[in-house]
CSV table of C-alpha atoms and ligand atoms in Angstrom, one decimal:
chain,number,residue,atom,x,y,z
A,1,MET,CA,7.7,96.4,-9.1
A,2,GLU,CA,4.1,95.3,-8.4
A,3,ARG,CA,3.8,93.5,-5.2
A,4,PRO,CA,0.7,92.4,-3.2
A,5,VAL,CA,0.2,94.4,-0.1
A,6,ILE,CA,-0.5,91.9,2.7
A,7,THR,CA,-0.9,91.7,6.4
A,8,ILE,CA,1.4,89.8,8.7
A,9,SER,CA,-1.3,87.2,9.3
A,10,GLN,CA,-1.1,86.3,5.5
A,11,LEU,CA,2.6,85.7,5.3
A,12,ALA,CA,2.2,81.9,5.2
A,13,GLU,CA,0.4,82.2,1.9
A,14,HIS,CA,3.2,84.2,0.4
A,15,THR,CA,6.5,82.4,1.2
A,16,GLY,CA,9.0,82.8,-1.5
A,17,GLN,CA,7.2,85.9,-2.9
A,18,GLU,CA,7.9,89.6,-2.9
A,19,VAL,CA,5.3,91.5,-0.9
A,20,SER,CA,4.7,94.8,0.8
A,21,VAL,CA,3.5,95.2,4.4
A,22,ARG,CA,2.3,98.4,6.1
A,23,GLY,CA,2.8,99.0,9.8
A,24,TRP,CA,4.8,100.6,12.6
A,25,VAL,CA,8.3,100.0,13.9
A,26,TYR,CA,7.9,97.9,17.1
A,27,ASN,CA,11.6,98.1,17.7
A,28,TRP,CA,14.8,97.8,15.8
A,29,ARG,CA,18.5,97.0,16.3
A,30,LYS,CA,21.6,97.1,14.3
A,31,LYS,CA,24.5,94.6,13.8
A,32,GLY,CA,27.3,95.6,11.4
A,33,LYS,CA,25.8,95.8,7.9
A,34,LEU,CA,22.5,94.5,9.1
A,35,ARG,CA,19.5,96.4,10.4
A,36,PHE,CA,16.7,94.4,12.0
A,37,ILE,CA,13.3,96.1,12.1
A,38,VAL,CA,10.4,94.4,13.9
A,39,LEU,CA,7.3,95.6,12.3
A,40,ARG,CA,3.8,95.3,13.8
A,41,ASP,CA,0.7,95.8,11.8
A,42,GLY,CA,-2.0,94.9,14.3
A,43,PHE,CA,-2.2,91.4,13.0
A,44,GLY,CA,1.3,90.2,14.1
A,45,TYR,CA,5.0,91.0,14.3
A,46,LEU,CA,7.5,90.5,11.5
A,47,GLN,CA,11.2,90.7,11.6
A,48,CYS,CA,12.5,92.6,8.6
A,49,VAL,CA,16.2,92.3,7.7
A,50,VAL,CA,17.9,95.0,5.8
A,51,PHE,CA,21.4,94.0,4.5
A,52,ARG,CA,23.4,97.0,3.4
A,53,PRO,CA,25.3,95.4,0.5
A,54,GLU,CA,22.1,94.2,-1.1
A,55,VAL,CA,20.0,97.4,-1.1
A,56,ASP,CA,20.4,100.8,-2.8
A,57,GLU,CA,21.9,103.5,-0.6
A,58,ALA,CA,18.6,105.3,-0.5
A,59,VAL,CA,16.9,102.3,0.9
A,60,TRP,CA,19.5,101.9,3.6
A,61,GLU,CA,19.2,105.6,4.5
A,62,ASN,CA,15.4,105.2,4.8
A,63,ALA,CA,15.9,102.1,7.1
A,64,VAL,CA,18.3,104.1,9.3
A,65,SER,CA,15.9,107.0,9.6
A,66,LEU,CA,13.2,104.8,11.2
A,67,THR,CA,12.5,105.4,14.9
A,68,GLN,CA,10.3,103.4,17.2
A,69,GLU,CA,6.6,103.7,16.1
A,70,SER,CA,7.4,105.3,12.8
A,71,SER,CA,4.9,104.2,10.2
A,72,LEU,CA,6.1,102.7,6.9
A,73,THR,CA,5.6,100.4,4.0
A,74,ILE,CA,8.2,97.8,3.8
A,75,SER,CA,8.8,95.4,0.9
A,76,GLY,CA,10.8,92.3,0.3
A,77,LEU,CA,11.0,88.6,0.0
A,78,VAL,CA,9.1,86.4,2.5
A,79,VAL,CA,11.2,83.5,3.8
A,80,THR,CA,10.6,81.0,6.5
A,81,GLU,CA,13.0,81.5,9.5
A,82,GLU,CA,12.5,79.3,12.5
A,83,ARG,CA,14.3,81.6,14.8
A,84,ALA,CA,12.2,84.6,14.0
A,85,PRO,CA,9.1,85.3,16.0
A,86,GLY,CA,6.1,84.0,14.0
A,87,GLY,CA,8.4,81.8,11.9
A,88,PHE,CA,8.8,84.2,9.0
A,89,GLU,CA,11.3,86.9,8.0
A,90,LEU,CA,11.3,89.6,5.4
A,91,LYS,CA,14.4,90.1,3.3
A,92,VAL,CA,14.0,93.8,2.7
A,93,SER,CA,14.4,95.4,-0.8
A,94,GLU,CA,12.5,98.6,-0.2
A,95,VAL,CA,11.6,100.9,2.7
A,96,GLU,CA,9.2,103.7,2.4
A,97,PRO,CA,8.8,105.7,5.6
A,98,ILE,CA,5.3,107.3,5.9
A,99,HIS,CA,5.9,109.2,9.1
A,100,ILE,CA,9.0,109.4,11.2
A,101,ALA,CA,7.9,109.5,14.9
A,102,PRO,CA,9.7,111.7,17.5
A,103,GLU,CA,10.9,109.9,20.6
A,104,TYR,CA,8.2,107.6,21.7
A,105,PRO,CA,7.0,108.2,25.3
A,106,ILE,CA,6.6,104.5,26.1
A,107,GLY,CA,10.1,103.1,26.2
A,108,LYS,CA,11.6,99.9,27.5
A,109,LYS,CA,12.0,101.1,31.0
A,110,ASP,CA,9.3,100.3,33.6
A,111,HIS,CA,6.6,103.0,33.7
A,112,GLY,CA,4.2,103.6,36.5
A,113,VAL,CA,0.7,102.5,35.9
A,114,ASP,CA,-0.6,106.1,36.1
A,115,PHE,CA,1.9,107.1,33.3
A,116,LEU,CA,0.7,104.2,31.2
A,117,LEU,CA,-3.0,105.0,31.8
A,118,ASN,CA,-2.4,108.6,30.8
A,119,HIS,CA,-0.9,107.2,27.6
A,120,ARG,CA,-3.6,104.6,27.2
A,121,HIS,CA,-4.1,105.6,23.6
A,122,LEU,CA,-0.5,104.6,22.9
A,123,TRP,CA,-0.2,101.8,25.4
A,124,LEU,CA,-2.8,99.9,23.4
A,125,ARG,CA,-0.1,99.2,20.9
A,126,SER,CA,1.9,97.1,23.3
A,127,ARG,CA,2.0,93.3,22.9
A,128,ARG,CA,0.2,92.6,26.2
A,129,GLN,CA,-2.5,95.1,25.6
A,130,HIS,CA,-2.9,93.8,22.1
A,131,ALA,CA,-3.4,90.3,23.5
A,132,ILE,CA,-5.9,91.5,26.1
A,133,THR,CA,-7.9,93.4,23.5
A,134,ARG,CA,-8.1,90.3,21.3
A,135,VAL,CA,-9.3,88.1,24.1
A,136,ARG,CA,-12.0,90.7,25.0
A,137,SER,CA,-13.1,90.9,21.4
A,138,GLU,CA,-13.3,87.1,21.1
A,139,LEU,CA,-15.2,86.9,24.4
A,140,GLU,CA,-17.8,89.4,23.3
A,141,PHE,CA,-18.2,87.6,20.0
A,142,GLY,CA,-18.6,84.3,21.9
A,143,ILE,CA,-21.2,85.7,24.2
A,144,ARG,CA,-23.3,86.9,21.2
A,145,ASP,CA,-22.8,83.5,19.5
A,146,PHE,CA,-23.9,81.7,22.7
A,147,PHE,CA,-27.2,83.6,22.9
A,148,GLN,CA,-28.0,84.0,19.2
A,149,SER,CA,-27.4,80.3,18.6
A,150,ARG,CA,-29.9,79.5,21.4
A,151,ASP,CA,-32.6,81.7,19.9
A,152,TYR,CA,-32.3,84.7,22.2
A,153,THR,CA,-33.3,88.1,20.8
A,154,LEU,CA,-31.0,91.1,21.4
A,155,ILE,CA,-32.6,94.0,23.2
A,156,ASP,CA,-30.7,97.2,23.3
A,157,SER,CA,-31.6,98.8,26.6
A,158,PRO,CA,-31.5,102.6,27.2
A,159,ILE,CA,-28.6,104.3,28.8
A,160,LEU,CA,-30.5,107.4,30.0
A,161,THR,CA,-33.1,106.2,32.5
A,162,PRO,CA,-35.5,107.7,35.0
A,163,ALA,CA,-34.7,105.3,37.9
A,164,ALA,CA,-32.2,103.0,39.7
A,165,CYS,CA,-32.0,99.3,39.1
A,166,GLU,CA,-29.3,98.3,41.6
A,167,GLY,CA,-29.9,100.8,44.4
A,168,THR,CA,-29.6,104.6,44.5
A,169,SER,CA,-26.2,105.0,46.0
A,170,THR,CA,-24.2,104.5,42.8
A,171,LEU,CA,-26.1,106.6,40.3
A,172,PHE,CA,-24.6,109.0,37.9
A,173,GLU,CA,-27.0,111.9,37.4
A,174,THR,CA,-27.5,114.2,34.5
A,175,GLU,CA,-29.9,117.0,33.7
A,176,TYR,CA,-32.4,115.9,31.1
A,177,PHE,CA,-34.4,118.9,29.7
A,178,GLY,CA,-35.5,120.0,33.1
A,179,GLU,CA,-35.8,116.5,34.6
A,180,THR,CA,-33.2,114.3,36.2
A,181,ALA,CA,-31.9,111.3,34.3
A,182,TYR,CA,-29.5,108.6,35.5
A,183,LEU,CA,-27.0,106.6,33.5
A,184,SER,CA,-28.1,103.0,33.5
A,185,GLN,CA,-26.7,100.6,36.1
A,186,SER,CA,-28.1,97.6,34.3
A,187,GLY,CA,-30.5,96.8,31.5
A,188,GLN,CA,-32.4,94.3,33.5
A,189,LEU,CA,-35.6,96.2,34.2
A,190,TYR,CA,-36.0,96.8,30.5
A,191,LEU,CA,-35.3,93.2,29.7
A,192,GLU,CA,-38.1,91.8,31.9
A,193,PRO,CA,-40.9,93.3,29.8
A,194,ALA,CA,-39.0,92.3,26.7
A,195,ALA,CA,-38.9,88.7,27.9
A,196,ALA,CA,-42.7,88.8,28.0
A,197,ALA,CA,-42.6,89.9,24.4
A,198,LEU,CA,-39.9,87.6,23.0
A,199,GLY,CA,-39.4,84.8,25.5
A,200,LYS,CA,-35.6,84.7,25.7
A,201,VAL,CA,-33.7,88.0,25.5
A,202,TYR,CA,-30.4,89.6,26.3
A,203,CYS,CA,-28.8,93.0,26.4
A,204,PHE,CA,-25.1,93.8,26.0
A,205,GLY,CA,-23.8,97.3,26.6
A,206,PRO,CA,-22.1,99.8,28.8
A,207,THR,CA,-23.4,100.3,32.3
A,208,PHE,CA,-22.4,102.9,34.9
A,209,ARG,CA,-21.9,103.0,38.6
A,210,ALA,CA,-20.7,106.0,40.5
A,211,GLU,CA,-18.7,103.7,42.8
A,212,LYS,CA,-16.2,105.4,45.0
A,213,SER,CA,-14.3,102.1,45.3
A,214,LYS,CA,-10.6,102.1,44.3
A,215,THR,CA,-10.3,98.3,44.1
A,216,ARG,CA,-8.9,96.2,41.3
A,217,ARG,CA,-12.4,95.0,40.5
A,218,HIS,CA,-14.3,98.3,40.2
A,219,LEU,CA,-14.8,100.5,37.2
A,220,THR,CA,-17.4,103.3,36.9
A,221,GLU,CA,-18.2,102.4,33.3
A,222,PHE,CA,-18.2,98.7,32.5
A,223,TRP,CA,-19.8,96.4,30.0
A,224,MET,CA,-22.4,93.9,31.0
A,225,VAL,CA,-24.2,91.1,29.3
A,226,GLU,CA,-27.6,90.2,30.7
A,227,PRO,CA,-29.8,87.3,29.7
A,228,GLU,CA,-33.5,87.3,30.8
A,229,VAL,CA,-35.6,84.2,30.3
A,230,ALA,CA,-39.4,83.7,30.6
A,231,TRP,CA,-40.5,80.6,32.6
A,232,LEU,CA,-36.9,80.0,33.8
A,233,ARG,CA,-36.8,79.2,37.5
A,234,PHE,CA,-33.9,79.5,39.9
A,235,ASP,CA,-32.4,76.0,39.3
A,236,GLY,CA,-32.5,76.6,35.5
A,237,LEU,CA,-30.7,79.9,36.0
A,238,LEU,CA,-27.9,78.2,37.8
A,239,ASP,CA,-27.6,75.7,34.9
A,240,LEU,CA,-27.6,78.5,32.4
A,241,ALA,CA,-24.8,80.4,34.2
A,242,GLU,CA,-22.7,77.3,34.3
A,243,GLU,CA,-23.3,76.3,30.7
A,244,PHE,CA,-22.5,79.9,29.6
A,245,LEU,CA,-19.2,80.2,31.5
A,246,SER,CA,-18.0,76.7,30.7
A,247,GLU,CA,-18.6,77.3,27.0
A,248,LEU,CA,-17.0,80.7,27.0
A,249,VAL,CA,-13.8,79.5,28.8
A,250,SER,CA,-13.5,76.6,26.3
A,251,ARG,CA,-13.9,79.0,23.4
A,252,ILE,CA,-11.2,81.4,24.7
A,253,LEU,CA,-8.8,78.5,25.4
A,254,ASP,CA,-9.5,77.3,21.8
A,255,ARG,CA,-9.3,80.5,19.9
A,256,CYS,CA,-7.0,82.7,21.9
A,257,SER,CA,-4.2,80.4,22.7
A,258,GLU,CA,-1.5,82.7,21.2
A,259,ASP,CA,-2.8,85.7,23.1
A,260,LEU,CA,-2.9,83.8,26.4
A,261,LYS,CA,0.6,82.6,25.8
A,262,ARG,CA,1.7,86.1,25.2
A,263,LEU,CA,0.1,87.0,28.5
A,264,GLU,CA,1.9,84.1,30.2
A,265,ARG,CA,-1.5,82.9,31.4
A,266,ASP,CA,-1.2,79.6,33.2
A,267,THR,CA,-4.0,78.0,31.2
A,268,SER,CA,-4.0,74.8,33.4
A,269,LYS,CA,-5.8,77.1,35.9
A,270,LEU,CA,-8.6,77.7,33.4
A,271,GLU,CA,-8.9,74.1,32.2
A,272,PRO,CA,-11.2,72.9,35.0
A,273,SER,CA,-13.7,75.7,34.3
A,274,THR,CA,-14.4,74.2,30.9
A,275,SER,CA,-16.2,71.2,32.5
A,276,ARG,CA,-19.4,71.1,34.5
A,277,PRO,CA,-20.8,70.9,37.1
A,278,TYR,CA,-19.5,73.9,39.0
A,279,PRO,CA,-19.6,73.7,42.8
A,280,ARG,CA,-22.8,75.3,44.4
A,281,ILE,CA,-22.9,76.5,47.9
A,282,ASP,CA,-25.8,78.0,49.9
A,283,TYR,CA,-25.1,81.4,51.4
A,284,GLY,CA,-25.5,80.1,55.0
A,285,ASP,CA,-23.0,77.4,54.4
A,286,ALA,CA,-20.6,79.9,52.8
A,287,ILE,CA,-20.7,82.0,55.9
A,288,THR,CA,-20.1,79.0,58.2
A,289,LYS,CA,-17.2,77.9,56.0
A,290,LEU,CA,-15.7,81.5,56.0
A,291,GLN,CA,-15.9,81.6,59.8
A,292,GLU,CA,-14.1,78.3,60.1
A,293,LEU,CA,-11.4,79.8,57.9
A,294,GLY,CA,-11.1,82.7,60.2
A,295,GLN,CA,-12.9,85.4,58.3
A,296,GLU,CA,-14.8,88.0,60.3
A,297,VAL,CA,-18.1,87.7,58.6
A,298,GLU,CA,-21.6,87.0,60.1
A,299,PHE,CA,-24.8,85.7,58.8
A,300,GLY,CA,-26.6,88.6,57.2
A,301,ASP,CA,-23.4,90.3,55.9
A,302,ASP,CA,-22.7,90.8,52.3
A,303,LEU,CA,-19.4,89.0,51.3
A,304,GLY,CA,-16.5,91.4,51.1
A,305,ALA,CA,-13.8,91.1,48.4
A,306,GLU,CA,-11.6,89.2,50.7
A,307,ASP,CA,-14.3,86.8,51.8
A,308,GLU,CA,-15.0,86.1,48.1
A,309,THR,CA,-11.4,85.4,47.4
A,310,VAL,CA,-11.0,83.1,50.5
A,311,LEU,CA,-14.1,81.2,49.5
A,312,ALA,CA,-13.3,80.9,45.8
A,313,ASN,CA,-9.8,79.7,46.6
A,314,HIS,CA,-11.4,76.4,47.8
A,315,PHE,CA,-12.5,75.6,44.3
A,316,ASP,CA,-10.7,75.1,41.0
A,317,ARG,CA,-13.5,76.6,38.9
A,318,PRO,CA,-16.2,79.2,39.5
A,319,VAL,CA,-18.4,78.6,42.5
A,320,LEU,CA,-22.1,79.5,42.6
A,321,VAL,CA,-23.2,81.1,45.8
A,322,THR,CA,-27.0,80.9,46.3
A,323,ARG,CA,-29.9,82.2,48.4
A,324,TYR,CA,-28.5,85.4,50.0
A,325,PRO,CA,-30.5,87.2,52.6
A,326,ALA,CA,-33.2,89.2,50.9
A,327,GLU,CA,-32.2,92.2,53.0
A,328,ILE,CA,-28.8,92.7,51.3
A,329,LYS,CA,-30.1,92.1,47.8
A,330,ALA,CA,-32.0,94.2,45.2
A,331,PHE,CA,-35.7,94.9,45.4
A,332,TYR,CA,-36.7,92.8,42.4
A,333,MET,CA,-35.7,89.4,43.7
A,334,GLN,CA,-38.0,86.5,44.2
A,335,PRO,CA,-38.2,85.3,47.9
A,336,ASP,CA,-37.1,81.7,48.5
A,337,PRO,CA,-40.4,79.9,49.0
A,338,GLU,CA,-38.8,77.8,51.8
A,339,ASP,CA,-37.5,80.8,53.7
A,340,PRO,CA,-38.8,84.2,52.6
A,341,SER,CA,-36.0,86.0,54.4
A,342,ARG,CA,-33.8,84.7,51.7
A,343,ALA,CA,-33.8,85.7,48.0
A,344,LEU,CA,-33.4,83.4,45.1
A,345,ALA,CA,-30.2,85.2,44.4
A,346,LEU,CA,-27.1,83.9,42.7
A,347,ASP,CA,-23.5,85.2,42.7
A,348,VAL,CA,-20.8,83.4,40.7
A,349,LEU,CA,-17.3,83.9,42.1
A,350,ALA,CA,-14.4,83.3,39.8
A,351,PRO,CA,-11.3,81.5,41.1
A,352,GLU,CA,-7.9,83.0,41.8
A,353,GLY,CA,-9.2,86.1,43.5
A,354,TYR,CA,-11.2,87.6,40.7
A,355,GLY,CA,-14.3,87.8,42.8
A,356,GLU,CA,-17.9,88.1,41.7
A,357,ILE,CA,-18.3,87.9,37.9
A,358,ILE,CA,-22.0,87.1,37.7
A,359,GLY,CA,-24.9,88.4,39.7
A,360,GLY,CA,-28.5,87.2,39.1
A,361,SER,CA,-31.8,86.0,40.5
A,362,GLU,CA,-35.2,84.7,39.9
A,363,ARG,CA,-37.5,87.8,39.7
A,364,SER,CA,-40.4,88.4,41.9
A,365,ASP,CA,-43.7,87.9,40.0
A,366,SER,CA,-45.9,89.3,42.7
A,367,LEU,CA,-47.2,92.9,42.3
A,368,GLU,CA,-47.8,93.3,46.0
A,369,HIS,CA,-44.4,92.1,47.0
A,370,LEU,CA,-42.7,94.4,44.5
A,371,GLU,CA,-44.8,97.4,45.7
A,372,ARG,CA,-43.8,96.7,49.2
A,373,LYS,CA,-40.1,96.3,48.3
A,374,ILE,CA,-40.1,99.5,46.3
A,375,ALA,CA,-41.4,101.4,49.3
A,376,GLU,CA,-38.9,99.6,51.7
A,377,HIS,CA,-36.0,100.6,49.4
A,378,ASP,CA,-37.2,104.2,49.2
A,379,LEU,CA,-37.4,104.1,45.5
A,380,PRO,CA,-39.7,106.5,43.6
A,381,ARG,CA,-42.8,104.6,42.8
A,382,GLU,CA,-43.9,106.7,39.8
A,383,ALA,CA,-40.7,105.8,38.0
A,384,PHE,CA,-41.4,102.1,38.3
A,385,GLU,CA,-45.1,102.0,37.2
A,386,TRP,CA,-44.1,100.7,33.8
A,387,TYR,CA,-42.0,98.0,35.4
A,388,LEU,CA,-44.9,96.9,37.6
A,389,ASP,CA,-47.1,96.5,34.5
A,390,VAL,CA,-45.1,93.3,33.8
A,391,ARG,CA,-46.8,91.9,36.9
A,392,ARG,CA,-50.2,93.4,36.1
A,393,TYR,CA,-50.6,92.0,32.6
A,394,GLY,CA,-49.8,88.3,32.5
A,395,SER,CA,-47.2,88.0,35.3
A,396,PHE,CA,-44.9,85.0,34.7
A,397,PRO,CA,-41.9,83.3,36.4
A,398,HIS,CA,-38.6,84.5,34.9
A,399,SER,CA,-35.0,84.8,35.8
A,400,GLY,CA,-31.8,86.3,34.6
A,401,PHE,CA,-28.2,87.4,35.4
A,402,GLY,CA,-25.6,89.9,34.5
A,403,MET,CA,-21.9,89.3,33.8
A,404,GLY,CA,-19.3,92.1,33.9
A,405,ILE,CA,-17.1,91.7,30.9
A,406,GLU,CA,-14.0,93.3,32.4
A,407,ARG,CA,-13.9,91.1,35.4
A,408,CYS,CA,-14.3,88.1,33.2
A,409,VAL,CA,-11.6,89.3,30.8
A,410,ALA,CA,-9.3,90.0,33.7
A,411,TRP,CA,-9.8,86.4,35.0
A,412,LEU,CA,-9.3,84.8,31.6
A,413,CYS,CA,-6.2,86.8,30.9
A,414,GLY,CA,-4.8,86.5,34.4
A,415,ILE,CA,-4.4,90.3,34.7
A,416,HIS,CA,-4.5,91.9,38.1
A,417,HIS,CA,-6.7,94.9,37.5
A,418,ALA,CA,-10.0,95.1,35.6
A,419,ARG,CA,-9.0,98.5,34.2
A,420,GLU,CA,-6.5,96.8,31.8
A,421,ALA,CA,-9.5,94.7,30.5
A,422,ILE,CA,-11.2,97.6,28.8
A,423,PRO,CA,-9.6,99.8,26.1
A,424,TYR,CA,-10.4,103.1,27.8
A,425,PRO,CA,-11.0,102.6,31.5
A,426,ARG,CA,-13.2,104.9,33.6
A,427,THR,CA,-12.5,104.8,37.3
A,428,LEU,CA,-12.9,107.0,40.3
A,429,ASN,CA,-9.8,109.0,39.3
A,430,ARG,CA,-9.8,108.6,35.6
A,431,LEU,CA,-11.7,110.2,32.7
A,432,TYR,CA,-8.7,110.8,30.5
A,433,PRO,CA,-7.9,109.9,27.7
B,501,4AD,O1,-24.4,92.0,40.6
B,501,4AD,P1,-24.8,93.2,39.7
B,501,4AD,O2,-24.9,94.5,40.4
B,501,4AD,O3,-26.2,92.7,39.0
B,501,4AD,C1,-27.0,93.5,38.2
B,501,4AD,O4,-26.7,94.6,37.8
B,501,4AD,C2,-28.2,92.7,37.8
B,501,4AD,N1,-29.2,93.7,37.4
B,501,4AD,C3,-27.9,91.8,36.6
B,501,4AD,C4,-29.0,91.0,36.2
B,501,4AD,O5,-29.5,90.2,37.0
B,501,4AD,N2,-29.5,91.2,35.0
B,501,4AD,O6,-23.8,93.3,38.5
B,501,4AD,C5,-23.6,92.2,37.7
B,501,4AD,C6,-22.1,92.0,37.4
B,501,4AD,C7,-21.2,91.7,38.6
B,501,4AD,O7,-21.2,90.4,38.9
B,501,4AD,C8,-19.8,92.2,38.1
B,501,4AD,O8,-19.3,91.2,37.2
B,501,4AD,C9,-20.2,93.4,37.2
B,501,4AD,O9,-21.5,93.2,36.9
B,501,4AD,N3,-20.0,94.6,38.0
B,501,4AD,C10,-18.9,95.4,37.8
B,501,4AD,N4,-17.8,95.3,37.0
B,501,4AD,C11,-16.9,96.3,37.1
B,501,4AD,N5,-17.0,97.4,37.9
B,501,4AD,C12,-18.1,97.5,38.7
B,501,4AD,N6,-18.2,98.6,39.5
B,501,4AD,C13,-19.1,96.5,38.7
B,501,4AD,N7,-20.3,96.4,39.3
B,501,4AD,C14,-20.8,95.2,38.9
B,502,MG,MG1,-23.7,91.7,42.5
């Protein structure tokens, strides 16, 4: 019998028809003459019911042979069934096993996270991981949409680079035909010249930090999106970050409601982040506030993870912390004209303990200032000559930021650790699979 082969997402268009669906056994159970097989095909879950008196003996035998995660084509009649997950059920007439899987390593019992991460290639099939992966995909699409629809040009920055962007302590080194190359920590330095060529640019790719931190927020390989805009000043940068985040949160709430439900995300906690303005707080005021709250932090310190959490807990949406001491920030930042000991630096802290999701600044447009900073930071001057050319040939005010995708996904999904927000995480202790 000729039946259309459809995906589970297309069931609604085929009610009352005979169809075939291909997928894997998510789980199964038996009840007398009934066998219930929950099929997953990457697009959804479908309860398939095999009723022994109504099928050939061979079909029944095939159904009985199926184990968890066996692959198969299953055929039958699509009926609406309110009690079934997704609202549809398949009344099975044929079962064609493709491959019978041996006992599946990921069972119903609780596994330790190390076990799950060692089986990440299989763990991705689980419902939660499926939902997280979908949110990540939508977020990345939304980010591209945000910039493309505002006339930004995508610049693919290199991964192999001759120099550090964010300080030398977290560089991965590799031999490059007799020279030393480093894996890129950020595409920013390559975006600044591109902003002079194209006005509004962004890059979006993997970045690398040899961070020995074992926190829930740190990965050694993570994806970052970075816009860089000619003529944009610090105040405009704050507006851009706010517009960017509020639009993305709205989009995810809109388009990923099923996934967020699956993740049991309390979306009322995300709602406030869809509207502007976001709170803004000067670094100095943030320190005072933290001290009042009993945090041991002093003016001049960088904010620790706990400081960030304590501060962000005061707000129902991301908070923009501005004007950090220049000393604790990267070499390329523009000094605050009102107090040159401060940099026109921005960190955006997500609520609910997710910490810094965006870091950015206005960029210094002065050749002398940058030459001095490069010396002070002990950076190899030769490797930055090309970067300094941006200040030699038509220097211009410009600003930009970077957002880490995994931290943002973790926040949106309400998952504890950023490592679950990327399909194949790389951390201090993990390079497998
Ligand atoms: O604050 P960062 O270091 O800023 C930059 O790299 C700038 N060059 C960006 C720019 O202005 N174009 O990093 C930006 C963001 C952080 O806010 C965080 O979200 C993420 O990148 N990030 C990490 N995410 C996961 N693991 C790590 N080890 C991360 N380090 C930074
Ligand atoms: Mg930062």
